[in-house]
Amino acid sequence: MVRALEKYIRPGVKATPFCPGCGHGILMGLILRAIDDLKMDMKKMLFVSGIGCAAWIPSPHYNGDTLHTLHGRALAFATGAKLYNPDLCVMVVSGDGDLSSIGGNHLIHAARRNIDLKVICANNMIYGMTGGQVASTTPRGSKTSTTGEGNPFRPFDLCKLVEGAGATYVARFSVTQPVSLIDSIKKAILHVGFSFIEVLSPCPTQFGRRNRLDRPDEMMKDLIQRCILEQEAEGLTEEEKAEKIITGEFLS
Amino acid sequence: MPFRWVKSPFPKGTYYFSGNEAAAEGAIAAGCRFYAGYPITPSSELMERIAVRLKEVGGVFIQMEDEIASISATIGASWAGAKAMTATSGPGFSLMQESIGYAAFTETPCVIVDVQRAGPCTGQATKVGSGDIMQAKWGSHGDYQVIALSPWSSQEMYDLTLRAFNLSEQYRVPAMVMADEAVGHLRETIRVAPRVEVWDRKKKKGGAPFDIEGEDGVPPMAAFGEGERLSVTGSTHDAYGFRKTDDPEVHARLVGRINQKILNHKRSIIETEDYLLEDAEVALIAYGFTARTSLYAVKRLRKEGQKIGMLRLKTLWPFSDERVAEVGKKVKRIMVPEMNLGQVAGEVKRCVVCDVISLSQTNGEVIGPELLIETLKKI
Amino acid sequence: MTEIKQVRLSGFGGQGVVLAGLLLGQAGVFDGKYISGSNSYGAQARGSGCKSEIVFSDGPVDFPHLTIADILIAMSRGAYDNYCTDVRTESGLILYDQGFVTPKDNLKVKHLGIPANEVSVKRLKNKQVSNIVFLGALIEATRIVSAGAIRKAISMHVSERFRSLNLKALQAGMELGREFNG
Ligand SMILES: Cc1ncc(C[n+]2csc(CCOP(=O)(O)OP(=O)(O)O)c2C)c(N)n1
Ligand code: SF4
Ligand SMILES: [Mg+2]
């Protein structure tokens, strides 16, 4: 991590806990860049996370208040803290499994309330921490440790889900689109209301190696190729689109 | 001093409150300024009243999407500095258990009122029971302590909810009010004193929020946003909240401490009451609504010449091992009437060598005086 | 010896049994009594049989539920049939609605029949206030609580819209009770 960002790291933190090539490590830095750009006061920032690899992005690393909660419950804990102390800038950073599967009900209700939380969902399309089981975000056909033949079910479109539920800032970017992503995180921080950014974050260890993307850089390259902006998708056939991941700001 | 006397927010006087309403007032008097809950019979009147009252005193009320969210929001608000609570009944209490373990392990003050109904499962939703006593103590996984109180009147729904907040703040532990449907819905004369004693969690700039500081074994607790840059986690952690999930010593010390800080203060936490026990040969050990029936039965049988008395447990957890053992030494027999299949009777048996009879009733009705008197006459 | 009086109000759901119990208990509190009240709850309070039970005492109440009624108010035939045998013999009193109940003659309990429903519908033009008519008759016949206390309870718990109607019903009931007393 670059020196300029060190002040945002809790003294005593030595290394990140992520596997080599994990997108979560990149995201960890990009969030801090957005915070640094906005000159946010870390003493007034609360970072809430659930359980999973992604939940370790803020906790205990970020040098504000961090609340590492239970699997799926980050948004409920965050709701209590934000309602009681509205002066806190409350950011929730957690995984796709955490926020959308076990925590799915809290996700749609927090969105419905349009409560002022900045939610960053690190989506690796898998349960990373527990060994690569299928998630509610795993693409149809992908192999996981519990779907050896390929996932038979379709995944959630998280952005559409939260938009339908009432979120008022919704975006999707990949860690391979750092400039747009930092910009988006800044907008989410400044937005008053429920903001949701789905961040595609590769998990080479649990997803890649089961889906013929053996090396971390192959996963990155794959994401770079597949992530396109909404405008770029316009001329494509449905078949071509199916291969792509549409990124961008969907609601702001 | 960590406690102070404050003017009662509700005007001093005599009122006719249901237990559930009284609990809401007790909470407000204790300084509760956050409530998150989900409707469930027979506890809902508490939520309905506190929704109105929190608005009046400038607190925060929210109805969440379920009980897991309710207790979790309560814990989040507590770390943001609030005295916070939720209330529920059996099915909701079951859902809350993982978060209750979180509160115990992160030493988060919070209060849970469980207005027990006849379980298991959805059971008899509008009927009385007290089958959650063991769940209160053992409901979440791992070894931890909670404080659980047992009110027997509307007055005590007020008094013990207030006390639950005080104990919870003092010891940084989840405190439960194990009410039952009969007490929750009982409407009685209650007295509100002009001033109430209120405890606040202690604070210290730069203090270690998860380590022994001072002799009571309870660390200071700052709130989010106070510049302390807290790190709170339900994983095993060191004095400053750093995850230490591979260190056997840190884990053993933390588990030991969160248990010991409660057990070491048993004497000041536990409250029991003696009724006509001096010369008693038979003792009833009772709690909650059933203690009302028991007192009635004891007085009736005394008139008929039976040497009988009652020990009432106002605190259920930590359990009154010592007092129960003392009573067990003095009497020939103990009977434990309760609206479950002997949950507290089992604890009593653990503490005494004398005969212990469990009188169980699990039909959704309170144990009435007749059953109790008849049974006592037979033994 | 603390004196205890136990009152059971009964009828069917929708007759205002629970409200009458609340007012009676509240009035007892105003009069400085120790009160323990409980009533039907949930589905019961909405349909079928409904009851509200109040224990009045000069000192703390040990067992807070009713053990035997000193006074029974039966607003419906079903209520009378269900509870008439559960009233203290000799000193007990049953107040019932003349329009609905034919009293049994083998009970050793004082009976007072009043046309509460009729007064409510015909005189007060509202079928919802026979519960209050009963309260009026009850306090006049037994002095279990003071008239001032019950008026205060009405202004505390009855919304402004219906307050004067309820006070009128109370007055009408008291007149019916007075006939009995006199
Ligand atoms: C109640 C509960 N169930 C299951 C688990 C086990 N568990 C821990 S992390 C995790 C999945 C995390 O996946 P995700 O949120 O996508 O984060 P990732 O590790 O992929 O970043 C699971 C199932 C748990 N901790 N608690
Ligand atoms: S398992 Fe996957 S998500 Fe977890 S740290 Fe490793 S690469 Fe990242
Ligand atoms: Mg994941």
PDB file of N, CA, C and O in Angstrom, chain C residues 25-62:
ATOM      1  N   GLY C  25     -60.488  -1.140  37.283  1.00  0.00           N
ATOM      2  CA  GLY C  25     -59.182  -1.287  37.943  1.00  0.00           C
ATOM      3  C   GLY C  25     -58.518   0.067  38.132  1.00  0.00           C
ATOM      4  O   GLY C  25     -57.983   0.384  39.201  1.00  0.00           O
ATOM      5  N   GLN C  26     -58.557   0.869  37.086  1.00  0.00           N
ATOM      6  CA  GLN C  26     -57.954   2.205  37.162  1.00  0.00           C
ATOM      7  C   GLN C  26     -58.608   3.023  38.275  1.00  0.00           C
ATOM      8  O   GLN C  26     -57.921   3.710  39.043  1.00  0.00           O
ATOM      9  N   ALA C  27     -59.948   2.914  38.375  1.00  0.00           N
ATOM     10  CA  ALA C  27     -60.661   3.650  39.422  1.00  0.00           C
ATOM     11  C   ALA C  27     -60.199   3.166  40.794  1.00  0.00           C
ATOM     12  O   ALA C  27     -60.016   3.970  41.724  1.00  0.00           O
ATOM     13  N   GLY C  28     -60.004   1.855  40.921  1.00  0.00           N
ATOM     14  CA  GLY C  28     -59.503   1.298  42.178  1.00  0.00           C
ATOM     15  C   GLY C  28     -58.148   1.885  42.540  1.00  0.00           C
ATOM     16  O   GLY C  28     -57.861   2.207  43.699  1.00  0.00           O
ATOM     17  N   VAL C  29     -57.290   2.033  41.552  1.00  0.00           N
ATOM     18  CA  VAL C  29     -55.971   2.625  41.786  1.00  0.00           C
ATOM     19  C   VAL C  29     -56.135   4.074  42.259  1.00  0.00           C
ATOM     20  O   VAL C  29     -55.496   4.511  43.218  1.00  0.00           O
ATOM     21  N   PHE C  30     -57.036   4.807  41.592  1.00  0.00           N
ATOM     22  CA  PHE C  30     -57.288   6.194  42.023  1.00  0.00           C
ATOM     23  C   PHE C  30     -57.775   6.239  43.467  1.00  0.00           C
ATOM     24  O   PHE C  30     -57.480   7.159  44.210  1.00  0.00           O
ATOM     25  N   ASP C  31     -58.541   5.236  43.859  1.00  0.00           N
ATOM     26  CA  ASP C  31     -59.055   5.194  45.228  1.00  0.00           C
ATOM     27  C   ASP C  31     -58.011   4.703  46.233  1.00  0.00           C
ATOM     28  O   ASP C  31     -58.312   4.524  47.415  1.00  0.00           O
ATOM     29  N   GLY C  32     -56.795   4.412  45.737  1.00  0.00           N
ATOM     30  CA  GLY C  32     -55.717   4.013  46.638  1.00  0.00           C
ATOM     31  C   GLY C  32     -55.668   2.525  46.949  1.00  0.00           C
ATOM     32  O   GLY C  32     -54.996   2.094  47.873  1.00  0.00           O
ATOM     33  N   LYS C  33     -56.348   1.730  46.129  1.00  0.00           N
ATOM     34  CA  LYS C  33     -56.356   0.281  46.361  1.00  0.00           C
ATOM     35  C   LYS C  33     -55.190  -0.406  45.638  1.00  0.00           C
ATOM     36  O   LYS C  33     -54.653   0.129  44.675  1.00  0.00           O
ATOM     37  N   TYR C  34     -54.830  -1.582  46.124  1.00  0.00           N
ATOM     38  CA  TYR C  34     -53.944  -2.449  45.361  1.00  0.00           C
ATOM     39  C   TYR C  34     -54.806  -3.241  44.390  1.00  0.00           C
ATOM     40  O   TYR C  34     -55.749  -3.908  44.797  1.00  0.00           O
ATOM     41  N   ILE C  35     -54.492  -3.140  43.125  1.00  0.00           N
ATOM     42  CA  ILE C  35     -55.305  -3.781  42.102  1.00  0.00           C
ATOM     43  C   ILE C  35     -54.458  -4.764  41.318  1.00  0.00           C
ATOM     44  O   ILE C  35     -53.306  -4.476  40.988  1.00  0.00           O
ATOM     45  N   SER C  36     -55.037  -5.929  41.024  1.00  0.00           N
ATOM     46  CA  SER C  36     -54.438  -6.826  40.036  1.00  0.00           C
ATOM     47  C   SER C  36     -55.526  -7.171  39.033  1.00  0.00           C
ATOM     48  O   SER C  36     -56.567  -7.695  39.407  1.00  0.00           O
ATOM     49  N   GLY C  37     -55.282  -6.850  37.775  1.00  0.00           N
ATOM     50  CA  GLY C  37     -56.299  -7.097  36.758  1.00  0.00           C
ATOM     51  C   GLY C  37     -55.740  -7.952  35.636  1.00  0.00           C
ATOM     52  O   GLY C  37     -54.568  -7.841  35.277  1.00  0.00           O
ATOM     53  N   SER C  38     -56.605  -8.824  35.127  1.00  0.00           N
ATOM     54  CA  SER C  38     -56.183  -9.580  33.941  1.00  0.00           C
ATOM     55  C   SER C  38     -57.418  -9.817  33.094  1.00  0.00           C
ATOM     56  O   SER C  38     -58.538  -9.775  33.594  1.00  0.00           O
ATOM     57  N   ASN C  39     -57.222 -10.029  31.814  1.00  0.00           N
ATOM     58  CA  ASN C  39     -58.390 -10.249  30.970  1.00  0.00           C
ATOM     59  C   ASN C  39     -58.101 -11.186  29.818  1.00  0.00           C
ATOM     60  O   ASN C  39     -56.944 -11.523  29.550  1.00  0.00           O
ATOM     61  N   SER C  40     -59.184 -11.581  29.131  1.00  0.00           N
ATOM     62  CA  SER C  40     -59.028 -12.435  27.958  1.00  0.00           C
ATOM     63  C   SER C  40     -58.116 -11.721  26.991  1.00  0.00           C
ATOM     64  O   SER C  40     -58.072 -10.501  26.940  1.00  0.00           O
ATOM     65  N   TYR C  41     -57.461 -12.531  26.187  1.00  0.00           N
ATOM     66  CA  TYR C  41     -56.397 -11.984  25.398  1.00  0.00           C
ATOM     67  C   TYR C  41     -56.395 -12.675  24.052  1.00  0.00           C
ATOM     68  O   TYR C  41     -56.777 -13.833  23.930  1.00  0.00           O
ATOM     69  N   GLY C  42     -55.991 -11.966  23.039  1.00  0.00           N
ATOM     70  CA  GLY C  42     -55.868 -12.568  21.723  1.00  0.00           C
ATOM     71  C   GLY C  42     -57.234 -12.849  21.128  1.00  0.00           C
ATOM     72  O   GLY C  42     -58.161 -12.049  21.269  1.00  0.00           O
ATOM     73  N   ALA C  43     -57.368 -14.008  20.505  1.00  0.00           N
ATOM     74  CA  ALA C  43     -58.583 -14.347  19.767  1.00  0.00           C
ATOM     75  C   ALA C  43     -59.820 -14.247  20.661  1.00  0.00           C
ATOM     76  O   ALA C  43     -60.880 -13.815  20.235  1.00  0.00           O
ATOM     77  N   GLN C  44     -59.673 -14.615  21.936  1.00  0.00           N
ATOM     78  CA  GLN C  44     -60.802 -14.593  22.867  1.00  0.00           C
ATOM     79  C   GLN C  44     -61.419 -13.207  22.973  1.00  0.00           C
ATOM     80  O   GLN C  44     -62.627 -13.058  23.057  1.00  0.00           O
ATOM     81  N   ALA C  45     -60.545 -12.221  23.044  1.00  0.00           N
ATOM     82  CA  ALA C  45     -61.040 -10.870  23.271  1.00  0.00           C
ATOM     83  C   ALA C  45     -61.817 -10.371  22.063  1.00  0.00           C
ATOM     84  O   ALA C  45     -62.567  -9.418  22.147  1.00  0.00           O
ATOM     85  N   ARG C  46     -61.622 -11.028  20.916  1.00  0.00           N
ATOM     86  CA  ARG C  46     -62.298 -10.555  19.701  1.00  0.00           C
ATOM     87  C   ARG C  46     -63.652 -11.238  19.506  1.00  0.00           C
ATOM     88  O   ARG C  46     -64.649 -10.591  19.306  1.00  0.00           O
ATOM     89  N   GLY C  47     -63.681 -12.552  19.568  1.00  0.00           N
ATOM     90  CA  GLY C  47     -64.964 -13.224  19.369  1.00  0.00           C
ATOM     91  C   GLY C  47     -65.345 -13.952  20.637  1.00  0.00           C
ATOM     92  O   GLY C  47     -64.762 -13.734  21.677  1.00  0.00           O
ATOM     93  N   SER C  48     -66.328 -14.772  20.569  1.00  0.00           N
ATOM     94  CA  SER C  48     -66.785 -15.665  21.638  1.00  0.00           C
ATOM     95  C   SER C  48     -66.727 -15.038  23.035  1.00  0.00           C
ATOM     96  O   SER C  48     -66.893 -13.850  23.200  1.00  0.00           O
ATOM     97  N   GLY C  49     -66.498 -15.876  24.019  1.00  0.00           N
ATOM     98  CA  GLY C  49     -66.555 -15.412  25.411  1.00  0.00           C
ATOM     99  C   GLY C  49     -65.371 -14.537  25.770  1.00  0.00           C
ATOM    100  O   GLY C  49     -64.266 -14.748  25.302  1.00  0.00           O
ATOM    101  N   CYS C  50     -65.646 -13.538  26.604  1.00  0.00           N
ATOM    102  CA  CYS C  50     -64.591 -12.603  26.950  1.00  0.00           C
ATOM    103  C   CYS C  50     -64.758 -12.229  28.413  1.00  0.00           C
ATOM    104  O   CYS C  50     -65.884 -12.036  28.887  1.00  0.00           O
ATOM    105  N   LYS C  51     -63.652 -12.137  29.153  1.00  0.00           N
ATOM    106  CA  LYS C  51     -63.793 -11.746  30.552  1.00  0.00           C
ATOM    107  C   LYS C  51     -62.650 -10.853  31.007  1.00  0.00           C
ATOM    108  O   LYS C  51     -61.582 -10.830  30.384  1.00  0.00           O
ATOM    109  N   SER C  52     -62.928 -10.146  32.073  1.00  0.00           N
ATOM    110  CA  SER C  52     -61.914  -9.293  32.670  1.00  0.00           C
ATOM    111  C   SER C  52     -62.069  -9.439  34.175  1.00  0.00           C
ATOM    112  O   SER C  52     -63.184  -9.367  34.692  1.00  0.00           O
ATOM    113  N   GLU C  53     -60.973  -9.693  34.857  1.00  0.00           N
ATOM    114  CA  GLU C  53     -61.061  -9.996  36.275  1.00  0.00           C
ATOM    115  C   GLU C  53     -60.191  -9.042  37.082  1.00  0.00           C
ATOM    116  O   GLU C  53     -59.032  -8.821  36.745  1.00  0.00           O
ATOM    117  N   ILE C  54     -60.790  -8.488  38.122  1.00  0.00           N
ATOM    118  CA  ILE C  54     -60.070  -7.499  38.915  1.00  0.00           C
ATOM    119  C   ILE C  54     -60.069  -7.930  40.370  1.00  0.00           C
ATOM    120  O   ILE C  54     -61.119  -8.243  40.934  1.00  0.00           O
ATOM    121  N   VAL C  55     -58.894  -7.927  40.970  1.00  0.00           N
ATOM    122  CA  VAL C  55     -58.773  -8.211  42.392  1.00  0.00           C
ATOM    123  C   VAL C  55     -58.502  -6.880  43.096  1.00  0.00           C
ATOM    124  O   VAL C  55     -57.532  -6.193  42.751  1.00  0.00           O
ATOM    125  N   PHE C  56     -59.372  -6.520  44.027  1.00  0.00           N
ATOM    126  CA  PHE C  56     -59.217  -5.281  44.813  1.00  0.00           C
ATOM    127  C   PHE C  56     -58.700  -5.663  46.187  1.00  0.00           C
ATOM    128  O   PHE C  56     -59.241  -6.570  46.812  1.00  0.00           O
ATOM    129  N   SER C  57     -57.710  -4.936  46.683  1.00  0.00           N
ATOM    130  CA  SER C  57     -57.192  -5.287  47.999  1.00  0.00           C
ATOM    131  C   SER C  57     -56.681  -4.040  48.722  1.00  0.00           C
ATOM    132  O   SER C  57     -56.290  -3.056  48.089  1.00  0.00           O
ATOM    133  N   ASP C  58     -56.670  -4.126  50.053  1.00  0.00           N
ATOM    134  CA  ASP C  58     -56.112  -3.014  50.836  1.00  0.00           C
ATOM    135  C   ASP C  58     -54.592  -3.121  50.946  1.00  0.00           C
ATOM    136  O   ASP C  58     -53.927  -2.172  51.348  1.00  0.00           O
ATOM    137  N   GLY C  59     -54.074  -4.295  50.662  1.00  0.00           N
ATOM    138  CA  GLY C  59     -52.620  -4.486  50.754  1.00  0.00           C
ATOM    139  C   GLY C  59     -52.134  -5.225  49.531  1.00  0.00           C
ATOM    140  O   GLY C  59     -52.922  -5.538  48.635  1.00  0.00           O
ATOM    141  N   PRO C  60     -50.833  -5.507  49.451  1.00  0.00           N
ATOM    142  CA  PRO C  60     -50.293  -6.216  48.294  1.00  0.00           C
ATOM    143  C   PRO C  60     -51.047  -7.525  48.045  1.00  0.00           C
ATOM    144  O   PRO C  60     -51.412  -8.224  48.985  1.00  0.00           O
ATOM    145  N   VAL C  61     -51.275  -7.817  46.787  1.00  0.00           N
ATOM    146  CA  VAL C  61     -52.051  -9.009  46.417  1.00  0.00           C
ATOM    147  C   VAL C  61     -51.085 -10.178  46.225  1.00  0.00           C
ATOM    148  O   VAL C  61     -50.129 -10.057  45.468  1.00  0.00           O
ATOM    149  N   ASP C  62     -51.346 -11.287  46.915  1.00  0.00           N
ATOM    150  CA  ASP C  62     -50.466 -12.445  46.710  1.00  0.00           C
ATOM    151  C   ASP C  62     -50.740 -13.069  45.341  1.00  0.00           C
ATOM    152  O   ASP C  62     -50.006 -12.840  44.408  1.00  0.00           O
TER     153      ASP C  62
END
